[in-house]
C-alpha cells in the first residue's frame, strides 16, 4: 500500500486514477523464457521437447539479439532521423501546411514517437517476446491516434523504414540472421495496421 493512502480512507476519483496509473506502469516485462515457463506452469506441465527446443533457439540467438540491440542503442538518433527523412520524402504532404508533422511541435512529436517505437522494439528484440509492445505501446495507441487525428499509415511506414535500416546495419555488421530484428517491428506494424481509418 502506498504511504499516501491510509486504510479506511475515502479515496476520491483523482487518487483512484493515480493508483491505476501506478499499477499500469508496473506491468511485468516478460521475455521468451518467462513466457514459456508461465505457459507450462499454468497448465501444470513439465518442459517438454518443444519447450526445450524453443529455449535452445532463444539462447542460440541471444548473441545476435544483443548485438542488434547494441547497434540500435549506438545509432538510435541517426536511425530516427534517417527514418524521418525517408518518410517525409515518401509522404511530403506530412510536412506541408496542414500536414500532421507540420509545425515544429508536431514534427518533434513525430520524432519522439518514432524514438519511442524504436526503444520498445529493442526491448522486445532482446526479450524475444512482443508482450512489452502490447502492454507498453499498442494498448490504447490506436484509439489515441484516431482521437487526435494522427494517420496510422505514415506511422506504420516510419516503423517499417526503421526496421529496414536496422536490418541493413546488422547485415553490414556481420549479424547473419536479421529476420529476428524484424519480429518486433513487424508486430508493431501488423497490430497498428489492423485499424480502419
Coordinates of C-alpha atoms in Angstrom, one line a residue:
X1 CA 0.0 0.0 0.0
X2 CA 1.3 3.4 -0.9
X3 CA 2.1 5.7 2.1
X4 CA -0.3 8.4 0.9
X5 CA -3.3 6.1 1.0
X6 CA -4.3 5.2 4.6
X7 CA -6.6 2.2 5.5
X8 CA -10.3 3.1 5.5
X9 CA -9.5 6.5 3.8
X10 CA -12.1 7.6 1.4
X11 CA -10.4 7.5 -2.0
X12 CA -11.5 10.2 -4.3
X13 CA -11.5 9.8 -8.1
X14 CA -8.2 11.5 -8.6
X15 CA -6.4 9.3 -6.1
X16 CA -8.0 6.2 -7.6
X17 CA -6.9 7.3 -11.0
X18 CA -3.4 7.7 -9.8
X19 CA -3.4 4.2 -8.2
X20 CA -4.5 2.7 -11.5
X21 CA -1.8 4.6 -13.4
X22 CA 0.8 3.4 -10.9
X23 CA -0.3 -0.2 -11.3
X24 CA -0.3 0.1 -15.1
X25 CA 3.3 1.3 -15.1
X26 CA 4.4 -1.7 -13.0
X27 CA 3.3 -4.2 -15.6
X28 CA 5.8 -7.1 -15.7
X29 CA 8.0 -7.2 -18.8
X30 CA 8.3 -10.8 -19.9
X31 CA 10.9 -12.5 -22.1
X32 CA 10.7 -15.7 -24.1
X33 CA 11.9 -17.7 -21.1
X34 CA 9.4 -16.4 -18.5
X35 CA 6.5 -16.5 -21.0
X36 CA 7.3 -20.2 -21.8
X37 CA 7.7 -21.2 -18.2
X38 CA 4.5 -19.3 -17.3
X39 CA 2.6 -21.2 -20.0
X40 CA 3.8 -24.6 -18.7
X41 CA 3.3 -23.6 -15.1
X42 CA -0.3 -22.6 -15.7
X43 CA -1.1 -26.0 -17.3
X44 CA 1.0 -27.8 -14.6
X45 CA 3.3 -29.5 -17.1
X46 CA 7.0 -30.2 -17.2
X47 CA 9.0 -28.6 -20.0
X48 CA 8.7 -31.0 -23.0
X49 CA 10.8 -31.4 -26.1
X50 CA 9.1 -28.4 -27.8
X51 CA 9.8 -26.2 -24.8
X52 CA 13.4 -27.2 -24.7
X53 CA 13.8 -26.6 -28.4
X54 CA 12.3 -23.1 -28.0
X55 CA 14.7 -22.4 -25.2
X56 CA 17.6 -23.6 -27.2
X57 CA 16.6 -21.4 -30.1
X58 CA 16.2 -18.4 -27.8
X59 CA 19.6 -18.8 -26.3
X60 CA 21.3 -19.6 -29.6
X61 CA 20.0 -16.3 -31.0
X62 CA 21.0 -14.4 -27.9
X63 CA 24.3 -13.0 -29.1
X64 CA 22.7 -11.7 -32.3
X65 CA 19.8 -10.1 -30.4
X66 CA 22.2 -8.4 -28.1
X67 CA 24.4 -7.2 -31.0
X68 CA 21.4 -5.8 -32.8
X69 CA 20.3 -4.1 -29.6
X70 CA 23.7 -2.6 -29.2
X71 CA 23.5 -1.3 -32.8
X72 CA 20.2 0.3 -32.1
X73 CA 21.5 1.9 -28.9
X74 CA 24.6 3.3 -30.6
X75 CA 22.7 4.6 -33.6
X76 CA 19.2 5.5 -32.2
X77 CA 19.3 9.2 -33.1
X78 CA 20.6 8.5 -36.6
X79 CA 18.0 5.8 -37.1
X80 CA 15.1 8.0 -36.1
X81 CA 16.4 11.0 -38.1
X82 CA 17.1 8.8 -41.2
X83 CA 13.7 7.2 -41.0
X84 CA 12.0 10.5 -40.7
X85 CA 13.9 11.9 -43.7
X86 CA 12.9 8.9 -45.8
X87 CA 9.3 9.0 -44.5
X88 CA 8.9 12.7 -45.4
X89 CA 10.5 12.2 -48.8
X90 CA 7.9 9.4 -49.4
X91 CA 5.0 11.3 -47.9
X92 CA 5.9 15.0 -48.3
X93 CA 2.4 16.2 -47.5
X94 CA 3.0 15.4 -43.9
X95 CA 5.4 18.3 -43.5
X96 CA 3.4 20.7 -45.7
X97 CA 0.9 23.2 -44.2
X98 CA -1.9 21.3 -42.7
X99 CA 0.1 18.0 -42.5
X100 CA 0.4 16.0 -39.3
X101 CA 4.1 16.8 -39.0
X102 CA 3.7 20.5 -40.0
X103 CA 5.0 22.9 -37.3
X104 CA 8.0 22.3 -35.1
X105 CA 5.9 20.9 -32.3
X106 CA 4.2 18.3 -34.5
X107 CA 7.5 17.4 -36.2
X108 CA 9.1 16.9 -32.8
X109 CA 6.2 14.8 -31.6
X110 CA 6.6 12.6 -34.7
X111 CA 10.3 12.1 -34.0
X112 CA 9.6 11.5 -30.3
X113 CA 7.0 8.8 -31.2
X114 CA 9.5 7.1 -33.6
X115 CA 12.1 7.0 -30.9
X116 CA 9.6 5.5 -28.5
X117 CA 8.7 2.7 -31.0
X118 CA 12.4 2.1 -31.6
X119 CA 13.2 1.9 -27.9
X120 CA 10.4 -0.6 -27.1
X121 CA 11.1 -2.6 -30.2
X122 CA 14.7 -3.0 -28.9
X123 CA 13.4 -4.3 -25.6
X124 CA 11.1 -6.8 -27.4
X125 CA 14.1 -7.8 -29.6
X126 CA 16.3 -8.7 -26.6
X127 CA 13.4 -10.4 -24.8
X128 CA 12.3 -12.3 -28.0
X129 CA 8.8 -11.5 -26.8
X130 CA 6.3 -8.9 -28.1
X131 CA 4.3 -8.7 -24.8
X132 CA 6.1 -5.5 -23.9
X133 CA 4.9 -3.9 -27.1
X134 CA 1.4 -4.9 -26.4
X135 CA 1.4 -3.7 -22.9
X136 CA 3.5 -0.5 -23.2
X137 CA 3.0 0.7 -26.7
X138 CA 0.0 -0.7 -28.5
X139 CA -2.6 -0.8 -25.7
X140 CA -4.7 2.3 -26.4
X141 CA -2.4 3.7 -29.0
X142 CA -4.7 3.2 -32.0
X143 CA -7.6 4.9 -30.1
X144 CA -5.3 7.8 -29.1
X145 CA -4.1 8.3 -32.6
X146 CA -7.6 8.1 -34.0
X147 CA -8.9 10.6 -31.5
X148 CA -6.1 13.0 -32.2
X149 CA -6.4 12.6 -36.0
X150 CA -3.0 11.1 -36.4
X151 CA -2.8 9.0 -39.5
X152 CA -1.8 5.4 -38.9
X153 CA -0.4 4.7 -42.4
X154 CA 2.6 7.0 -42.1
X155 CA 3.3 5.8 -38.5
X156 CA 3.4 2.2 -39.9
X157 CA 5.7 3.2 -42.7
X158 CA 8.1 5.0 -40.4
X159 CA 8.3 1.8 -38.3
X160 CA 9.0 -0.2 -41.4
X161 CA 11.7 2.2 -42.5
X162 CA 13.5 1.9 -39.1
X163 CA 13.3 -1.9 -39.4
X164 CA 14.8 -1.9 -42.9
X165 CA 17.6 0.5 -41.7
X166 CA 18.4 -1.7 -38.7
X167 CA 18.4 -4.9 -40.7
X168 CA 20.8 -3.3 -43.2
X169 CA 23.1 -2.1 -40.4
X170 CA 23.0 -5.5 -38.8
X171 CA 23.8 -7.3 -42.0
X172 CA 26.8 -4.9 -42.6
X173 CA 27.9 -5.6 -39.0
X174 CA 28.0 -9.4 -39.7
X175 CA 24.8 -10.4 -38.0
X176 CA 23.7 -13.4 -40.1
X177 CA 20.1 -13.7 -39.1
X178 CA 18.5 -10.3 -39.5
X179 CA 14.9 -11.8 -39.5
X180 CA 14.9 -11.8 -35.7
X181 CA 15.3 -8.0 -35.9
X182 CA 12.2 -7.7 -38.0
X183 CA 10.0 -9.5 -35.5
X184 CA 9.1 -6.7 -33.1
X185 CA 8.8 -4.1 -35.9
X186 CA 6.5 -6.5 -37.8
X187 CA 4.4 -7.0 -34.7
X188 CA 4.0 -3.2 -34.3
X189 CA 3.1 -2.6 -37.9
X190 CA 0.7 -5.6 -38.1
X191 CA -1.1 -4.5 -34.9
X192 CA -1.3 -0.8 -35.9
X193 CA -2.4 -1.7 -39.4
X194 CA -5.5 -3.6 -38.1
X195 CA -7.2 -0.2 -37.5
X196 CA -9.6 1.1 -40.1
X197 CA -9.4 4.9 -40.6

